Short mmCIF file of C-alpha atoms in Angstrom, two decimals:
data_model
loop_
_atom_site.label_atom_id
_atom_site.label_comp_id
_atom_site.label_asym_id
_atom_site.label_seq_id
_atom_site.Cartn_x
_atom_site.Cartn_y
_atom_site.Cartn_z
CA MET T 1 -15.22 7.44 18.54
CA ALA T 2 -17.91 7.43 15.86
CA ARG T 3 -17.98 4.91 13.06
CA ALA T 4 -17.19 7.60 10.48
CA ASN T 5 -20.31 7.39 8.33
CA ARG T 6 -19.87 8.81 4.84
CA HIS T 7 -22.51 10.44 2.68
CA HIS T 8 -22.81 12.04 -0.74
CA ILE T 9 -24.37 15.51 -1.08
CA PRO T 10 -23.48 17.29 -4.37
CA GLY T 11 -21.56 20.53 -3.85
CA GLN T 12 -21.15 19.92 -0.09
CA VAL T 13 -17.87 20.80 1.61
CA TRP T 14 -16.59 17.99 3.79
CA HIS T 15 -13.87 17.99 6.45
CA ILE T 16 -12.27 14.58 6.36
CA THR T 17 -10.03 13.14 9.09
CA HIS T 18 -8.20 9.83 8.86
CA ARG T 19 -5.96 8.44 11.59
CA CYS T 20 -3.11 5.94 11.46
CA HIS T 21 -3.76 2.52 13.01
CA LYS T 22 -3.71 2.70 16.83
CA LYS T 23 -2.65 6.35 16.40
CA GLU T 24 0.87 5.21 15.59
CA PHE T 25 3.29 7.78 14.16
CA LEU T 26 3.47 6.15 10.74
CA LEU T 27 3.72 9.48 8.96
CA LYS T 28 6.51 10.91 11.11
CA PHE T 29 9.01 10.95 8.25
CA GLU T 30 8.87 13.74 5.68
CA LYS T 31 9.22 11.24 2.80
CA ASP T 32 5.96 9.54 3.78
CA ARG T 33 4.11 12.83 4.13
CA ARG T 34 5.42 13.80 0.68
CA ARG T 35 4.20 10.54 -0.75
CA TRP T 36 0.73 11.12 0.72
CA HIS T 37 0.75 14.55 -0.97
CA SER T 38 1.82 13.06 -4.30
CA TRP T 39 -1.10 10.66 -4.23
CA LEU T 40 -3.39 13.54 -3.29
CA PHE T 41 -2.21 15.28 -6.46
CA LYS T 42 -2.86 12.10 -8.50
CA ALA T 43 -6.38 11.83 -7.06
CA LYS T 44 -7.03 15.41 -8.15
CA LYS T 45 -5.87 14.60 -11.68
CA ARG T 46 -7.52 11.18 -11.91
CA PHE T 47 -10.89 11.80 -10.24
CA GLY T 48 -11.22 15.57 -10.25
CA LEU T 49 -10.99 15.86 -6.42
CA ARG T 50 -11.48 19.49 -5.37
CA VAL T 51 -9.22 20.26 -2.41
CA LEU T 52 -9.66 23.39 -0.30
CA ASN T 53 -7.10 22.64 2.41
CA TYR T 54 -5.11 19.82 3.99
CA VAL T 55 -2.50 18.96 6.60
CA VAL T 56 -0.50 15.76 7.11
CA THR T 57 0.65 15.21 10.67
CA SER T 58 2.72 12.36 12.09
CA ASN T 59 -0.30 10.12 12.85
CA HIS T 60 -3.33 11.51 10.99
CA ILE T 61 -4.47 13.75 8.17
CA HIS T 62 -7.04 16.52 7.66
CA LEU T 63 -8.55 17.14 4.26
CA LEU T 64 -11.11 19.79 3.24
CA VAL T 65 -12.81 18.88 -0.04
CA VAL T 66 -15.85 19.61 -2.22
CA ASP T 67 -18.25 16.77 -3.05
CA SER T 68 -18.22 16.86 -6.84
CA GLY T 69 -19.52 13.41 -7.65
CA PRO T 70 -20.95 10.19 -6.07
CA ASP T 71 -17.63 8.34 -6.08
CA VAL T 72 -15.04 11.13 -6.24
CA ILE T 73 -14.22 11.36 -2.54
CA PRO T 74 -14.30 7.59 -1.63
CA ASN T 75 -12.31 6.69 -4.79
CA SER T 76 -9.79 9.45 -4.02
CA ILE T 77 -9.35 8.41 -0.37
CA GLN T 78 -9.02 4.78 -1.40
CA LEU T 79 -6.26 5.67 -3.81
CA ILE T 80 -4.39 8.03 -1.45
CA ALA T 81 -4.66 5.93 1.65
CA GLY T 82 -4.17 2.60 -0.10
CA ARG T 83 -1.06 3.59 -2.03
CA THR T 84 0.51 5.43 0.90
CA ALA T 85 0.06 2.35 3.10
CA GLN T 86 1.29 -0.02 0.39
CA GLU T 87 4.47 1.95 -0.22
CA PHE T 88 5.21 2.33 3.50
CA ASN T 89 4.66 -1.38 4.23
CA LEU T 90 6.86 -2.44 1.30
CA ARG T 91 9.69 -0.12 2.28
CA LYS T 92 9.57 -1.17 5.94
CA ASP T 93 8.83 -4.85 5.24
CA ARG T 94 5.77 -4.33 7.40
CA LYS T 95 2.41 -6.16 7.49
CA GLY T 96 -0.90 -5.10 8.96
CA ALA T 97 -3.23 -2.13 8.87
CA PHE T 98 -1.84 1.31 8.26
CA TRP T 99 -5.04 3.33 8.84
CA GLU T 100 -7.49 3.20 11.70
CA ASP T 101 -10.96 2.10 10.56
CA ARG T 102 -12.64 4.32 8.00
CA TYR T 103 -12.19 8.02 7.55
CA HIS T 104 -14.63 10.48 9.14
CA ALA T 105 -16.41 13.15 7.19
CA THR T 106 -18.08 16.24 8.65
CA ALA T 107 -20.29 18.53 6.54
CA ILE T 108 -19.23 22.21 6.90
CA GLU T 109 -21.44 25.19 6.06
CA ARG T 110 -19.90 27.73 3.69
CA ASN T 111 -18.57 31.17 4.51
CA GLU T 112 -18.03 31.88 8.29
CA HIS T 113 -18.04 28.24 9.45
CA LEU T 114 -15.87 27.10 6.56
CA ILE T 115 -13.35 29.81 7.31
CA ARG T 116 -13.13 28.70 10.94
CA CYS T 117 -12.67 25.07 9.83
CA LEU T 118 -10.02 26.15 7.28
CA VAL T 119 -8.03 27.91 10.00
CA TYR T 120 -8.60 25.00 12.40
CA ILE T 121 -6.85 22.73 9.89
CA ASP T 122 -3.98 25.23 9.43
CA LEU T 123 -3.35 25.39 13.16
CA ASN T 124 -3.18 21.60 13.72
CA MET T 125 0.55 21.43 14.27
CA VAL T 126 0.44 24.61 16.38
CA ARG T 127 -2.03 22.83 18.70
CA ALA T 128 0.35 19.89 18.88
CA GLY T 129 3.17 22.19 19.96
CA VAL T 130 5.40 21.22 17.03
CA VAL T 131 5.47 24.67 15.43
CA LYS T 132 4.50 28.20 16.41
CA HIS T 133 3.00 29.14 13.03
CA PRO T 134 1.59 26.93 10.24
CA LEU T 135 4.11 28.37 7.73
CA GLU T 136 6.75 26.32 9.60
CA TRP T 137 5.02 23.02 8.74
CA GLU T 138 5.66 22.02 5.13
CA ALA T 139 3.04 19.26 4.85
CA GLY T 140 0.02 21.57 4.91
CA GLY T 141 -2.11 23.72 2.65
CA PHE T 142 -1.24 27.01 4.39
CA ASN T 143 2.01 27.46 2.41
CA GLU T 144 0.39 26.43 -0.84
CA ILE T 145 -2.41 28.96 -0.35
CA GLN T 146 0.09 31.70 0.48
CA ASN T 147 2.59 30.80 -2.22
CA PRO T 148 1.02 28.71 -5.00
CA PRO T 149 3.58 26.34 -6.56
CA MET T 150 4.26 26.29 -10.30
CA ARG T 151 3.73 22.51 -10.40
CA TYR T 152 1.95 19.82 -8.35
CA GLY T 153 -0.36 22.17 -6.52
CA VAL T 154 -3.61 20.67 -5.23
CA ILE T 155 -5.51 23.61 -3.72
CA ASP T 156 -8.62 24.78 -5.60
CA ARG T 157 -8.06 28.56 -5.22
CA GLN T 158 -11.20 29.50 -7.15
CA GLY T 159 -13.20 27.24 -4.88
CA LEU T 160 -11.75 28.94 -1.82
CA HIS T 161 -12.88 32.34 -3.09
CA GLU T 162 -16.36 31.00 -3.82
CA PHE T 163 -17.02 28.92 -0.70
CA CYS T 164 -15.42 31.39 1.77
CA GLY T 165 -17.24 34.34 0.30
CA VAL T 166 -14.12 36.33 -0.67
CA PRO T 167 -14.66 38.55 -3.79
CA ALA T 168 -12.70 37.40 -6.82
CA ASN T 169 -11.03 40.82 -7.10
CA GLU T 170 -9.56 40.57 -3.58
CA SER T 171 -6.52 38.54 -2.55
CA PHE T 172 -7.56 35.37 -0.81
CA ALA T 173 -4.03 34.94 0.55
CA ASP T 174 -4.30 38.25 2.42
CA HIS T 175 -7.61 37.30 3.96
CA HIS T 176 -6.34 33.85 4.82
CA ARG T 177 -3.17 35.12 6.46
CA GLN T 178 -5.19 37.58 8.58
CA TRP T 179 -7.66 34.83 9.69
CA VAL T 180 -4.78 32.69 10.92
CA GLN T 181 -3.09 35.63 12.64
CA ASP T 182 -6.34 36.61 14.42
CA ALA T 183 -6.81 33.01 15.59
CA LEU T 184 -3.26 32.90 16.99
CA GLN T 185 -3.66 36.21 18.78
CA ASN T 186 -7.02 35.16 20.25
CA SER T 187 -5.64 31.77 21.41
CA GLU T 188 -8.08 29.90 19.18
CA SER T 189 -5.64 27.05 18.53
CA LYS T 190 -7.15 24.66 21.11
CA ARG T 191 -8.58 21.34 19.91
CA ASP T 192 -12.30 21.51 19.07
CA ASN T 193 -13.74 18.05 18.38
CA ARG T 194 -16.90 19.37 16.69
CA TRP T 195 -14.86 19.83 13.50
CA THR T 196 -13.74 16.20 13.55
CA ASP T 197 -16.46 14.18 15.35
CA ALA T 198 -19.79 15.72 14.29
CA ILE T 199 -21.81 14.87 11.15
CA ALA T 200 -22.40 18.51 10.33
CA VAL T 201 -21.39 21.98 11.65
CA GLY T 202 -23.03 25.30 10.83
CA SER T 203 -26.10 27.40 11.53
CA GLY T 204 -29.27 25.83 12.92
CA TYR T 205 -31.00 26.09 9.54
CA TYR T 206 -28.06 24.46 7.77
CA VAL T 207 -27.74 21.56 10.18
CA GLU T 208 -31.51 20.91 10.01
CA ALA T 209 -31.23 20.86 6.20
CA ILE T 210 -28.31 18.40 6.29
CA LYS T 211 -30.23 16.12 8.62
CA ALA T 212 -33.24 16.19 6.30
CA ARG T 213 -31.03 15.49 3.26
CA LEU T 214 -29.46 12.47 4.96
CA GLY T 215 -32.90 11.04 5.84
CA MET T 216 -32.71 7.66 7.55
CA LYS T 217 -28.90 7.91 7.75
CA ALA T 218 -29.35 10.73 10.26
CA ALA T 219 -32.29 9.32 12.16
CA GLY T 220 -31.68 9.34 15.91
CA ARG T 221 -28.87 11.87 15.66
CA ARG T 222 -29.45 14.96 17.81
CA ILE T 223 -28.82 18.60 16.98
CA GLU T 224 -26.91 20.60 19.58
CA ARG T 225 -26.45 24.39 19.80
CA GLN T 226 -23.02 25.42 21.04
CA GLN T 227 -22.22 28.47 23.14
CA ASP T 228 -20.80 30.47 20.18
CA ASP T 229 -24.08 30.08 18.24
CA VAL T 230 -22.81 27.16 16.23
CA CYS T 231 -25.02 24.08 15.75
CA ILE T 232 -23.77 20.52 15.24
CA LEU T 233 -25.38 17.30 14.20
CA ARG T 234 -24.00 14.89 16.75
CA GLU T 235 -22.53 11.55 15.69
CA GLU T 236 -23.41 8.96 18.34
CA PRO T 237 -20.39 6.96 19.52
CA VAL T 238 -20.25 3.30 18.53
CA PRO T 239 -17.56 1.05 20.00
CA TYR T 240 -15.20 -0.70 17.63
CA LYS T 241 -15.80 -4.42 17.15
CA ALA T 242 -13.37 -6.76 18.89
CA VAL T 243 -14.43 -9.74 16.74
CA PHE T 244 -14.79 -9.28 13.01
CA ASP T 245 -16.43 -12.48 11.78
CA LEU T 246 -19.92 -12.22 10.31
CA GLU T 247 -21.53 -14.21 13.16
CA ASN T 248 -20.35 -11.90 15.92
CA GLU T 249 -20.04 -8.47 14.34
CA ALA T 250 -22.37 -5.67 15.48
CA LEU T 251 -25.43 -4.92 13.41
CA SER T 252 -24.57 -2.19 10.87
CA LEU T 253 -26.03 1.23 11.55
CA ASN T 254 -27.28 1.25 7.98
CA ASN T 255 -29.69 -1.53 8.86
CA CYS T 256 -30.95 0.03 12.08
CA TYR T 257 -34.06 2.20 12.57
CA PHE T 258 -33.87 4.93 15.21
CA TRP T 259 -37.07 6.14 16.85
CA GLU T 260 -37.12 9.90 17.37
#
């Protein structure tokens, strides 16, 4: 798995994934998924995090957010992940890591590609075979988009209209419900790791632009064109370190130069 490099590009939509340590089912109880959501709400209020979609599964989370400031996303994830882990460990009298390494962030192009990523997140628990429709899974953004709560909502509905290209005078919920229904009918609920493992997903022009914006951070990363005319900026796999002391740890990718 990639080392989950994180970057800041103002106004960029990022698909974030974060897994529990050793893929353990540390979020299998509803109370823990609710606590994660409550800290997501606090991150929205405290840092101005703009959330477009999310889902909390039993052993990982998906979060679709807009990059609205240099420290908004990392500060938000630090708050959400840190407090969720702290509360869980205190309640269970547990010690040790709760999350696996750092979170991974994939840049997603707006409109068509963002819509596909939005639906991919909605169908997470359908892919897992836990539910037949995302409305059956409470810990996800599908139900909030379809039926906005009076309090403690986190979804940026105006942002969804803007970034998905839906006119303001049309119902986003209607479009959203149809996208999910079409994906279910077309058997598009299979796992697709480009949404979770790549650095960027979109058109060729978009991916080239993201690679240029990232500069040295994207040096050596290759652009691949997929069969359905989608391009990705590939994240090269780097093995996790077995020894974590300074003398033996691997040289950071941030200090490496890649020859094209």
